[in-house]
Amino acid sequence: MGERSVLLEGLRAYRLIAGMWVRSSMTYRTSFVVTVFGNLMVTGLDFVGILLMFSQVDSLGGWSLPEIAFLYGLSVTAFGIADLVLGSMDVLGARMRDGSFDILLVRPAPVLAQVGADRFALRRLGRITQGAVVLGWALVSVDVDWSAPKALLVPVMVVSGAAIFSAVFVAGAAFQIFAQDAAEVQNAFTYGGTTLLQYPPTVFGKDLVRGVTFMLPLAFVNWVPAAYVLGRPYPIELPRWTAFASPLVAVACCALAGMAWRVGLRSYRSTGS
Amino acid sequence: MGSGRLYAAVAAGSFRRYATYRAATMAGVFTNTVFGLILVYTYLALWDEKPHLGGYDQAQAVTYVWLGQCLYATLAIQGGGAEKDLMERIRTGEIAVDLYRPADLQLWWLAGDVGRALFQMLGRGVIPFAFGAVFFPMALPTSVVPWAAFVVTLLLATVVSFAIRYLAALSVFWLMDGMGVNQVLMITGIFFSGMVLPLNAFPGVFGDIVRVLPWAAQIQMPADVLMGETDPLGAFVFQAAWAVALLAAGRLLQSAATRRVVVQGG
């Protein structure tokens, strides 16, 4: 009961703070439209890069363009959702340095909700839109014999993937409480993670694939389930049921990230000047 | 000679300012190494599929990746160098103070950006590059001459990079807000500098155009000079010509802009 009310309170606080930022960004509508468009262009560059590569070759790591677009669309859409919900986590370090993090601690709302909603930016819809468009194109162009489990797996991947990336954001924020000035380490795992997943697992060394399957299980955002959907062998041997394990992995990641966040928060020492 | 010392002091001050953020620098080293790893594997897969793409062999493609990671912060490929501070000073009107200084505005900011670039190169660029050289086969020259030529192209690349960003920053005199310009800088920088793919692997006419734009002076030219893929003198002329043209354009825009500042300063 106590846990539940904390969760509800957190969601309420998140909604209120995010709403405030949305209203403030809507004050200058033209500027808002321009930034959404700019966001779409910036994130679209990755895919233009992939298209450029495919202007020179027919396959990469043995995967065709629609198959890679499938990976790309899943990775970017899932990451885009996590980025929309929690993407402001990287300002945490700055807030701790200037002391304004302390203000969040004394407010009567869960800190995670406040940090997550901080500078909530609707312009990040640009990335989600871009990812969804590529995913849509991939779904109609890819050569797959669609069955019910395969079709169902697509939305499951997007939701679980968003949850896994969210966990990475939260764990990164917890790490920032210790490291303070190292927001970019988080970028290596968030932006680096989504970039990695845009390419087929066959491209990378087996140790790297093992690392992102068992240690930091980003592979469950798309690689493992997508390999099943596309009927592609995964570079390392995995039991068949793991293709459907993404939601479980997502729940485990979120639980671990939540614990890391609590530990981080408890060990926080203010600048105290 | 006195003014030479002034700009050297500005550069040194800027170097020290960036050197203060040690944890951020280490974090940047880590991030560039991770991105280098991801990119190196995709390039190897690409060159596996099409050997000698863009005239590079695999070792050259690998060298290109790690050089890109080394120069990413050094040349502020996606922005975030001196132009960021300059935009802020224009927006707040503090630029009026800069104009009263007995120093040349453009040279002042160039000196600061050179100091920043030097720190980013030493603090953030060298380690990922060394990491790449240790763990992947790279195509590096063994004699002194190509390395010396490489240092010259790096200096010229720094000036070209600054000249582009200076022009962009001055636009804030008219736009009052740098957000859109920053986005344009980011897109053009990443794409046309060859961060995504070496410019000589860009296909057809598009590739021909991309290779003569000023952004080509930033990663493509230093890489080709280092790996002996191009005549160093030709590269110097190309870079210097763009540097002069863009700095001159910056001066013109600057004098037009500073005439406005009186109106804005009230």
Coordinates of C-alpha atoms in Angstrom, one line a residue:
Chain A
M1 CA 0.0 0.0 0.0
G2 CA 2.8 2.4 0.9
E3 CA 4.8 1.5 -2.2
R4 CA 1.7 2.0 -4.3
S5 CA 0.9 5.5 -3.0
V6 CA 4.5 6.6 -3.5
L7 CA 4.2 5.4 -7.1
L8 CA 1.0 7.3 -7.7
E9 CA 2.4 10.4 -6.0
G10 CA 5.4 10.2 -8.2
L11 CA 3.3 9.9 -11.4
R12 CA 1.2 12.9 -10.3
A13 CA 4.3 15.0 -9.6
Y14 CA 5.8 13.9 -12.9
R15 CA 2.6 14.9 -14.8
L16 CA 2.4 18.3 -13.1
I17 CA 6.1 19.2 -13.7
A18 CA 6.1 17.9 -17.2
G19 CA 2.9 19.8 -17.9
M20 CA 4.5 23.0 -16.7
W21 CA 7.5 22.5 -19.1
V22 CA 5.1 21.7 -22.0
R23 CA 3.1 24.9 -21.4
S24 CA 6.3 26.9 -21.2
S25 CA 7.6 25.5 -24.5
M26 CA 4.3 26.1 -26.1
T27 CA 4.5 29.8 -25.4
Y28 CA 6.7 30.2 -28.5
R29 CA 4.9 27.9 -30.9
T30 CA 7.0 28.6 -34.0
S31 CA 10.2 28.0 -32.1
F32 CA 8.7 24.7 -30.8
V33 CA 7.8 23.5 -34.3
V34 CA 11.3 24.4 -35.5
T35 CA 13.0 22.5 -32.7
V36 CA 10.8 19.4 -33.3
F37 CA 11.8 19.5 -36.9
G38 CA 15.4 20.1 -36.1
N39 CA 15.3 17.1 -33.7
L40 CA 13.9 15.0 -36.4
M41 CA 16.7 16.0 -38.8
V42 CA 19.4 15.4 -36.2
T43 CA 18.3 12.0 -35.3
G44 CA 17.5 11.1 -38.9
L45 CA 21.2 11.6 -39.8
D46 CA 22.1 8.1 -38.4
F47 CA 19.7 6.5 -40.8
V48 CA 21.0 8.6 -43.7
G49 CA 24.4 7.3 -42.8
I50 CA 23.1 3.7 -43.0
L51 CA 21.5 4.6 -46.4
L52 CA 24.8 6.0 -47.6
M53 CA 26.5 2.7 -46.6
F54 CA 23.9 0.8 -48.5
S55 CA 24.5 2.9 -51.6
Q56 CA 27.8 1.1 -51.7
V57 CA 26.9 -2.4 -50.5
D58 CA 23.9 -4.8 -50.6
S59 CA 24.3 -6.2 -47.1
L60 CA 26.1 -5.5 -43.8
G61 CA 27.2 -8.3 -41.6
G62 CA 25.0 -10.5 -43.8
W63 CA 21.8 -8.4 -43.1
S64 CA 19.8 -6.6 -45.7
L65 CA 18.7 -2.9 -45.6
P66 CA 15.1 -3.7 -44.5
E67 CA 16.4 -6.0 -41.8
I68 CA 18.8 -3.3 -40.5
A69 CA 16.0 -0.8 -40.8
F70 CA 13.9 -3.1 -38.5
L71 CA 16.7 -3.1 -35.9
Y72 CA 17.1 0.7 -36.3
G73 CA 13.4 1.5 -36.0
L74 CA 13.0 -0.7 -32.9
S75 CA 16.2 0.7 -31.2
V76 CA 15.4 4.4 -32.0
T77 CA 11.7 4.2 -31.1
A78 CA 12.4 2.5 -27.8
F79 CA 15.2 4.8 -27.0
G80 CA 13.1 7.8 -28.1
I81 CA 10.4 6.9 -25.6
A82 CA 12.9 6.5 -22.7
D83 CA 14.6 9.8 -23.7
L84 CA 11.2 11.6 -23.7
V85 CA 10.3 10.3 -20.3
L86 CA 13.7 10.5 -18.6
G87 CA 16.1 12.2 -21.0
S88 CA 16.7 15.1 -18.7
M89 CA 18.6 12.9 -16.3
D90 CA 21.9 14.2 -17.7
V91 CA 21.3 17.7 -16.2
L92 CA 21.5 16.0 -12.8
G93 CA 25.3 16.6 -12.5
A94 CA 24.9 20.3 -13.2
R95 CA 22.1 20.5 -10.7
M96 CA 24.3 19.0 -8.0
R97 CA 27.2 21.3 -8.8
D98 CA 25.1 24.5 -8.6
G99 CA 23.4 23.2 -5.5
S100 CA 19.8 23.3 -6.9
F101 CA 19.5 19.5 -6.5
D102 CA 19.0 20.2 -2.8
I103 CA 15.8 22.0 -3.6
L104 CA 14.4 18.8 -5.2
L105 CA 15.2 16.9 -2.0
V106 CA 13.1 19.0 0.3
R107 CA 10.1 19.2 -2.0
P108 CA 7.2 16.9 -1.0
A109 CA 7.4 14.7 -4.1
P110 CA 9.6 11.7 -5.1
V111 CA 13.0 13.0 -6.3
L112 CA 13.1 10.6 -9.3
A113 CA 9.8 12.0 -10.6
Q114 CA 11.1 15.5 -10.2
V115 CA 14.4 14.8 -11.9
G116 CA 12.8 12.8 -14.7
A117 CA 10.3 15.6 -15.5
D118 CA 12.9 18.3 -15.2
R119 CA 13.0 20.3 -18.4
F120 CA 10.6 17.8 -20.0
A121 CA 11.0 18.4 -23.7
L122 CA 8.2 17.5 -26.1
R123 CA 10.6 18.2 -29.0
R124 CA 11.9 14.7 -28.3
L125 CA 8.8 13.5 -30.1
G126 CA 11.0 14.1 -33.2
R127 CA 13.2 11.1 -32.5
I128 CA 10.2 8.8 -31.7
T129 CA 8.5 9.9 -35.0
Q130 CA 11.7 9.3 -37.0
G131 CA 12.2 5.9 -35.4
A132 CA 8.6 4.9 -35.9
V133 CA 8.7 5.9 -39.6
V134 CA 11.7 3.8 -40.3
L135 CA 10.1 0.9 -38.3
G136 CA 7.0 1.2 -40.4
W137 CA 8.9 1.1 -43.6
A138 CA 10.9 -1.9 -42.3
L139 CA 7.7 -3.8 -41.4
V140 CA 6.4 -3.6 -44.9
S141 CA 9.7 -4.2 -46.7
V142 CA 11.2 -7.0 -44.6
D143 CA 10.8 -10.5 -45.9
V144 CA 9.1 -12.2 -43.0
D145 CA 6.5 -15.0 -42.8
W146 CA 4.4 -13.2 -40.1
S147 CA 2.8 -15.4 -37.4
A148 CA 0.9 -14.2 -34.4
P149 CA 3.8 -14.5 -31.9
K150 CA 6.1 -12.6 -34.3
A151 CA 3.6 -9.8 -34.9
L152 CA 2.9 -9.6 -31.1
L153 CA 6.6 -9.4 -30.4
V154 CA 7.0 -6.1 -32.2
P155 CA 5.0 -3.9 -29.8
V156 CA 6.4 -5.9 -26.9
M157 CA 9.9 -5.1 -28.1
V158 CA 9.2 -1.4 -28.2
V159 CA 7.7 -1.3 -24.7
S160 CA 10.3 -3.5 -23.1
G161 CA 13.1 -1.7 -25.0
A162 CA 11.8 1.7 -23.7
A163 CA 11.8 0.2 -20.1
I164 CA 15.4 -1.2 -20.5
F165 CA 16.7 2.1 -21.8
S166 CA 14.8 3.9 -19.0
A167 CA 16.6 1.7 -16.5
V168 CA 19.9 2.7 -18.1
F169 CA 19.0 6.4 -17.7
V170 CA 18.1 5.9 -14.0
A171 CA 21.2 3.8 -13.3
G172 CA 23.3 6.5 -15.1
A173 CA 21.7 9.2 -12.9
A174 CA 22.6 7.2 -9.8
F175 CA 26.1 7.0 -11.0
Q176 CA 26.2 10.8 -11.5
I177 CA 25.5 11.3 -7.8
F178 CA 28.9 9.7 -7.2
A179 CA 30.8 11.0 -10.2
Q180 CA 29.1 14.5 -10.3
D181 CA 30.9 15.8 -13.4
A182 CA 30.7 12.8 -15.6
A183 CA 27.4 13.1 -17.5
E184 CA 29.1 11.9 -20.7
V185 CA 29.8 8.4 -19.3
Q186 CA 26.0 8.1 -19.3
N187 CA 26.0 9.1 -23.0
A188 CA 28.3 6.2 -23.8
F189 CA 25.6 3.8 -22.6
T190 CA 22.5 5.6 -23.7
Y191 CA 23.4 7.1 -27.1
G192 CA 26.1 4.5 -27.5
G193 CA 23.7 1.7 -26.7
T194 CA 21.1 2.8 -29.2
T195 CA 23.8 3.3 -31.9
L196 CA 25.1 -0.2 -31.2
L197 CA 21.7 -1.8 -31.6
Q198 CA 21.1 -0.1 -34.9
Y199 CA 23.6 -2.5 -36.5
P200 CA 23.3 -6.3 -36.7
P201 CA 24.9 -8.3 -33.9
T202 CA 26.9 -10.2 -36.5
V203 CA 29.0 -7.0 -37.2
F204 CA 30.5 -7.0 -33.7
G205 CA 33.0 -9.2 -31.9
K206 CA 31.5 -12.1 -29.9
D207 CA 32.8 -10.7 -26.6
L208 CA 31.0 -7.5 -27.2
V209 CA 27.8 -9.4 -28.1
R210 CA 28.2 -11.5 -24.9
G211 CA 28.7 -8.3 -22.9
V212 CA 25.5 -6.6 -24.1
T213 CA 23.5 -9.9 -23.8
F214 CA 24.5 -11.0 -20.3
M215 CA 26.2 -8.1 -18.5
L216 CA 24.3 -5.0 -19.7
P217 CA 21.4 -6.8 -21.4
L218 CA 20.7 -4.2 -24.1
A219 CA 20.5 -7.0 -26.7
F220 CA 17.0 -7.7 -25.4
V221 CA 15.8 -4.3 -26.7
N222 CA 15.9 -5.7 -30.2
W223 CA 18.8 -8.0 -31.2
V224 CA 17.6 -11.2 -29.5
P225 CA 13.9 -10.9 -30.3
A226 CA 14.5 -9.4 -33.7
A227 CA 16.8 -12.3 -34.7
Y228 CA 13.9 -14.6 -34.0
V229 CA 11.3 -12.5 -35.9
L230 CA 13.7 -12.3 -38.9
G231 CA 14.7 -15.9 -38.7
R232 CA 18.4 -14.9 -38.4
P233 CA 20.8 -16.9 -36.2
Y234 CA 22.1 -15.0 -33.2
P235 CA 25.9 -15.0 -33.0
I236 CA 25.9 -16.7 -29.6
E237 CA 24.0 -19.8 -28.6
L238 CA 20.8 -18.9 -26.7
P239 CA 17.8 -21.0 -25.7
R240 CA 14.7 -20.5 -27.9
W241 CA 12.5 -19.0 -25.2
T242 CA 14.9 -16.0 -24.7
A243 CA 13.3 -14.4 -27.8
F244 CA 10.3 -13.7 -25.6
A245 CA 12.3 -12.8 -22.5
S246 CA 12.5 -9.0 -23.1
P247 CA 9.7 -8.1 -20.6
L248 CA 11.4 -10.1 -17.9
V249 CA 14.7 -8.5 -18.6
A250 CA 13.1 -5.1 -18.6
V251 CA 11.5 -5.7 -15.2
A252 CA 14.8 -7.0 -13.7
C253 CA 16.7 -3.9 -15.1
C254 CA 14.1 -1.5 -13.7
A255 CA 14.3 -3.1 -10.3
L256 CA 18.1 -3.0 -10.2
A257 CA 18.2 0.6 -11.5
G258 CA 15.6 1.6 -8.8
M259 CA 17.9 0.0 -6.1
A260 CA 20.9 1.8 -7.5
W261 CA 19.0 5.1 -7.4
R262 CA 18.0 4.6 -3.8
V263 CA 21.6 3.8 -2.8
G264 CA 22.8 6.9 -4.7
L265 CA 20.3 9.1 -3.2
R266 CA 21.1 7.9 0.4
S267 CA 24.8 8.6 -0.1
Y268 CA 24.3 12.0 -1.6
R269 CA 26.3 14.7 0.1
S270 CA 25.4 18.3 -0.7
T271 CA 28.1 20.7 -1.8
G272 CA 27.3 22.2 1.6
S273 CA 29.1 25.5 1.1
Chain B
M1 CA 54.9 41.6 -30.5
G2 CA 52.9 42.7 -27.4
S3 CA 49.6 41.7 -29.0
G4 CA 51.0 38.3 -29.9
R5 CA 51.5 37.8 -26.2
L6 CA 48.0 38.9 -25.5
Y7 CA 46.5 36.2 -27.7
A8 CA 48.8 33.6 -26.4
A9 CA 47.6 34.4 -22.9
V10 CA 44.0 34.2 -24.1
A11 CA 44.7 30.7 -25.5
A12 CA 46.5 29.6 -22.4
G13 CA 43.6 30.8 -20.2
S14 CA 41.1 28.9 -22.3
F15 CA 43.3 25.8 -22.2
R16 CA 43.4 26.0 -18.4
R17 CA 39.7 26.6 -18.2
Y18 CA 38.9 23.3 -20.0
A19 CA 41.6 21.5 -18.0
T20 CA 39.7 22.2 -14.8
Y21 CA 36.9 19.7 -15.7
R22 CA 38.9 16.5 -15.1
A23 CA 36.0 14.1 -14.5
A24 CA 34.2 15.4 -17.6
T25 CA 37.4 14.9 -19.6
M26 CA 37.7 11.3 -18.4
A27 CA 34.1 10.7 -19.2
G28 CA 34.6 12.1 -22.7
V29 CA 37.6 9.8 -23.2
F30 CA 35.4 6.9 -22.2
T31 CA 32.5 7.9 -24.5
N32 CA 34.8 8.5 -27.5
T33 CA 36.4 5.1 -27.0
V34 CA 33.0 3.3 -26.8
F35 CA 31.8 5.1 -30.0
G36 CA 35.1 4.3 -31.7
L37 CA 34.6 0.6 -30.9
I38 CA 31.0 0.6 -32.3
L39 CA 32.1 2.4 -35.4
V40 CA 35.2 0.4 -36.0
Y41 CA 33.2 -2.9 -36.1
T42 CA 30.6 -1.4 -38.5
Y43 CA 33.4 -0.1 -40.8
L44 CA 35.1 -3.5 -40.8
A45 CA 31.9 -5.1 -41.8
L46 CA 31.4 -2.5 -44.5
W47 CA 34.9 -2.9 -45.8
D48 CA 34.5 -6.7 -45.6
E49 CA 31.6 -6.3 -48.0
K50 CA 33.3 -3.9 -50.2
P51 CA 37.1 -3.9 -49.9
H52 CA 38.9 -0.6 -51.0
L53 CA 35.7 1.4 -50.5
G54 CA 36.7 5.0 -51.1
G55 CA 40.3 3.9 -51.9
Y56 CA 41.0 2.8 -48.3
D57 CA 42.0 -0.6 -47.2
Q58 CA 40.7 -2.0 -43.8
A59 CA 43.6 -0.6 -41.8
Q60 CA 43.1 2.8 -43.3
A61 CA 39.3 2.7 -42.5
V62 CA 40.2 1.7 -38.9
T63 CA 42.7 4.6 -38.7
Y64 CA 40.0 7.0 -40.0
V65 CA 37.5 5.9 -37.3
W66 CA 39.9 6.5 -34.4
L67 CA 41.2 9.8 -35.9
G68 CA 37.6 10.9 -36.1
Q69 CA 37.1 10.1 -32.4
C70 CA 40.3 12.0 -31.6
L71 CA 39.2 15.1 -33.5
Y72 CA 35.6 15.0 -32.6
A73 CA 36.0 17.3 -29.5
T74 CA 39.2 18.9 -30.7
L75 CA 37.5 20.4 -33.8
A76 CA 34.1 20.8 -32.0
I77 CA 32.6 18.8 -34.9
Q78 CA 29.1 19.0 -33.5
G79 CA 29.7 22.5 -32.1
G80 CA 30.1 23.4 -28.4
G81 CA 33.4 25.4 -28.7
A82 CA 34.1 29.1 -28.5
E83 CA 30.9 29.9 -30.6
K84 CA 28.7 28.7 -27.7
D85 CA 30.1 31.4 -25.3
L86 CA 30.1 34.0 -28.1
M87 CA 26.4 33.3 -28.8
E88 CA 25.6 33.7 -25.1
R89 CA 27.5 37.0 -24.9
I90 CA 25.7 38.3 -28.0
R91 CA 22.4 37.3 -26.6
T92 CA 22.9 38.9 -23.2
G93 CA 24.6 42.0 -24.6
E94 CA 27.9 41.4 -22.8
I95 CA 29.5 41.4 -26.3
A96 CA 29.5 45.2 -25.9
V97 CA 32.3 44.8 -23.2
D98 CA 34.3 42.7 -25.7
L99 CA 34.1 45.4 -28.3
Y100 CA 35.6 47.9 -25.9
R101 CA 38.7 45.8 -25.4
P102 CA 41.9 46.9 -27.2
A103 CA 42.0 43.6 -29.1
D104 CA 40.7 42.3 -32.3
L105 CA 37.3 40.5 -31.7
Q106 CA 37.8 37.7 -34.2
L107 CA 41.5 37.0 -33.2
W108 CA 40.5 37.1 -29.5
W109 CA 37.9 34.3 -30.0
L110 CA 40.1 32.4 -32.3
A111 CA 42.9 32.4 -29.7
G112 CA 40.4 31.1 -27.1
D113 CA 39.2 28.4 -29.4
V114 CA 42.7 27.3 -30.3
G115 CA 43.5 26.9 -26.6
R116 CA 40.3 24.8 -26.1
A117 CA 41.2 22.7 -29.2
L118 CA 44.7 22.0 -27.9
F119 CA 43.4 20.9 -24.5
Q120 CA 40.6 18.7 -26.1
M121 CA 43.2 17.1 -28.3
L122 CA 45.7 16.2 -25.5
G123 CA 43.1 15.6 -22.8
R124 CA 40.4 13.8 -24.7
G125 CA 41.6 12.9 -28.2
V126 CA 45.0 11.1 -27.7
I127 CA 43.8 8.3 -25.4
P128 CA 41.0 6.9 -27.7
F129 CA 43.4 7.1 -30.6
A130 CA 46.1 5.3 -28.7
F131 CA 43.5 2.7 -27.6
G132 CA 42.6 2.1 -31.3
A133 CA 46.3 1.8 -32.3
V134 CA 46.9 -0.8 -29.6
F135 CA 43.9 -3.0 -30.2
F136 CA 43.3 -2.6 -34.0
P137 CA 45.7 -2.7 -36.9
M138 CA 46.1 0.9 -38.1
A139 CA 47.9 2.5 -41.1
L140 CA 50.2 5.0 -39.5
P141 CA 53.3 6.4 -41.0
T142 CA 56.7 5.5 -39.5
S143 CA 58.7 8.5 -40.7
V144 CA 58.7 12.1 -39.3
V145 CA 57.6 14.0 -42.5
P146 CA 54.0 12.8 -42.7
W147 CA 53.5 13.4 -39.0
A148 CA 54.8 16.9 -39.3
A149 CA 52.5 17.5 -42.3
F150 CA 49.7 16.1 -40.2
V151 CA 50.3 18.7 -37.5
V152 CA 50.1 21.5 -40.0
T153 CA 46.8 20.2 -41.4
L154 CA 45.5 19.9 -37.9
L155 CA 46.2 23.6 -37.2
L156 CA 44.6 24.6 -40.5
A157 CA 41.6 22.3 -39.7
T158 CA 41.2 24.1 -36.3
V159 CA 41.1 27.5 -38.0
V160 CA 38.6 26.4 -40.6
S161 CA 36.4 24.8 -37.9
F162 CA 36.5 28.0 -35.9
A163 CA 35.8 30.2 -38.9
I164 CA 32.6 28.3 -39.7
R165 CA 31.4 28.4 -36.1
Y166 CA 32.3 32.1 -35.8
L167 CA 30.1 32.9 -38.8
A168 CA 27.3 30.9 -37.2
A169 CA 27.7 32.6 -33.9
L170 CA 27.5 36.1 -35.4
S171 CA 24.1 35.3 -36.9
V172 CA 22.8 35.5 -33.4
F173 CA 23.1 39.3 -33.7
W174 CA 20.1 39.1 -36.0
L175 CA 18.4 35.9 -34.7
M176 CA 18.7 36.7 -31.0
D177 CA 18.7 32.9 -30.3
G178 CA 21.3 30.3 -31.2
M179 CA 19.2 27.2 -30.8
G180 CA 18.4 26.8 -34.5
V181 CA 21.9 27.7 -35.6
N182 CA 23.4 25.2 -33.2
Q183 CA 21.2 22.5 -34.7
V184 CA 22.4 23.4 -38.2
L185 CA 26.0 23.4 -37.0
M186 CA 25.5 20.0 -35.5
I187 CA 23.9 18.5 -38.6
T188 CA 26.3 20.0 -41.1
G189 CA 29.3 19.3 -38.9
I190 CA 28.6 15.6 -38.3
F191 CA 27.5 14.9 -41.8
F192 CA 29.9 17.0 -44.0
S193 CA 33.0 16.5 -41.9
G194 CA 32.8 12.8 -42.5
M195 CA 32.0 11.7 -39.0
V196 CA 29.3 9.3 -40.4
L197 CA 31.3 7.9 -43.3
P198 CA 34.6 9.0 -44.9
L199 CA 33.8 11.6 -47.5
N200 CA 35.6 9.6 -50.2
A201 CA 33.1 6.8 -49.7
F202 CA 30.2 9.2 -50.5
P203 CA 28.8 8.1 -53.9
G204 CA 28.7 10.0 -57.2
V205 CA 28.2 13.7 -57.7
F206 CA 27.1 14.2 -54.1
G207 CA 30.5 12.8 -53.1
D208 CA 32.3 15.2 -55.5
I209 CA 30.4 18.2 -54.0
V210 CA 30.9 17.1 -50.3
R211 CA 34.7 16.8 -50.9
V212 CA 35.1 20.5 -51.9
L213 CA 33.1 22.0 -49.1
P214 CA 35.0 23.6 -46.1
W215 CA 34.0 20.7 -43.8
A216 CA 36.2 18.4 -45.8
A217 CA 39.1 20.3 -44.3
Q218 CA 38.3 18.9 -40.9
I219 CA 38.6 15.1 -40.7
Q220 CA 39.0 14.0 -44.3
M221 CA 42.1 16.1 -45.1
P222 CA 44.1 15.4 -41.9
A223 CA 43.3 11.7 -42.3
D224 CA 44.4 11.6 -45.9
V225 CA 47.6 13.6 -45.1
L226 CA 48.4 11.3 -42.2
M227 CA 47.9 8.1 -44.3
G228 CA 49.7 9.5 -47.4
E229 CA 46.5 9.4 -49.5
T230 CA 46.9 12.9 -50.7
D231 CA 49.6 15.4 -51.5
P232 CA 50.2 17.4 -48.3
L233 CA 50.8 20.7 -50.2
G234 CA 47.5 20.4 -52.1
A235 CA 45.7 19.7 -48.7
F236 CA 47.4 22.8 -47.2
V237 CA 46.3 25.0 -50.1
F238 CA 42.7 23.7 -49.9
Q239 CA 42.5 24.2 -46.1
A240 CA 44.2 27.6 -46.1
A241 CA 42.0 28.9 -49.0
W242 CA 38.8 28.0 -47.0
A243 CA 40.3 29.4 -43.8
V244 CA 41.1 32.8 -45.5
A245 CA 37.7 32.9 -47.3
L246 CA 35.7 32.1 -44.2
L247 CA 37.7 34.4 -41.8
A248 CA 37.2 37.2 -44.3
A249 CA 33.5 36.5 -44.5
G250 CA 33.5 36.6 -40.7
R251 CA 35.2 40.0 -40.7
L252 CA 32.6 41.4 -43.1
L253 CA 29.7 40.0 -41.1
Q254 CA 31.3 41.2 -37.9
S255 CA 31.6 44.8 -39.0
A256 CA 27.9 44.7 -40.2
A257 CA 26.9 43.2 -36.8
T258 CA 28.9 45.6 -34.6
R259 CA 27.1 48.5 -36.2
R260 CA 23.9 46.9 -34.9
V261 CA 25.3 46.5 -31.4
V262 CA 24.8 50.2 -30.6
V263 CA 21.1 49.8 -31.2
Q264 CA 20.9 46.7 -29.1
G265 CA 23.1 48.0 -26.3
G266 CA 20.7 50.7 -25.1

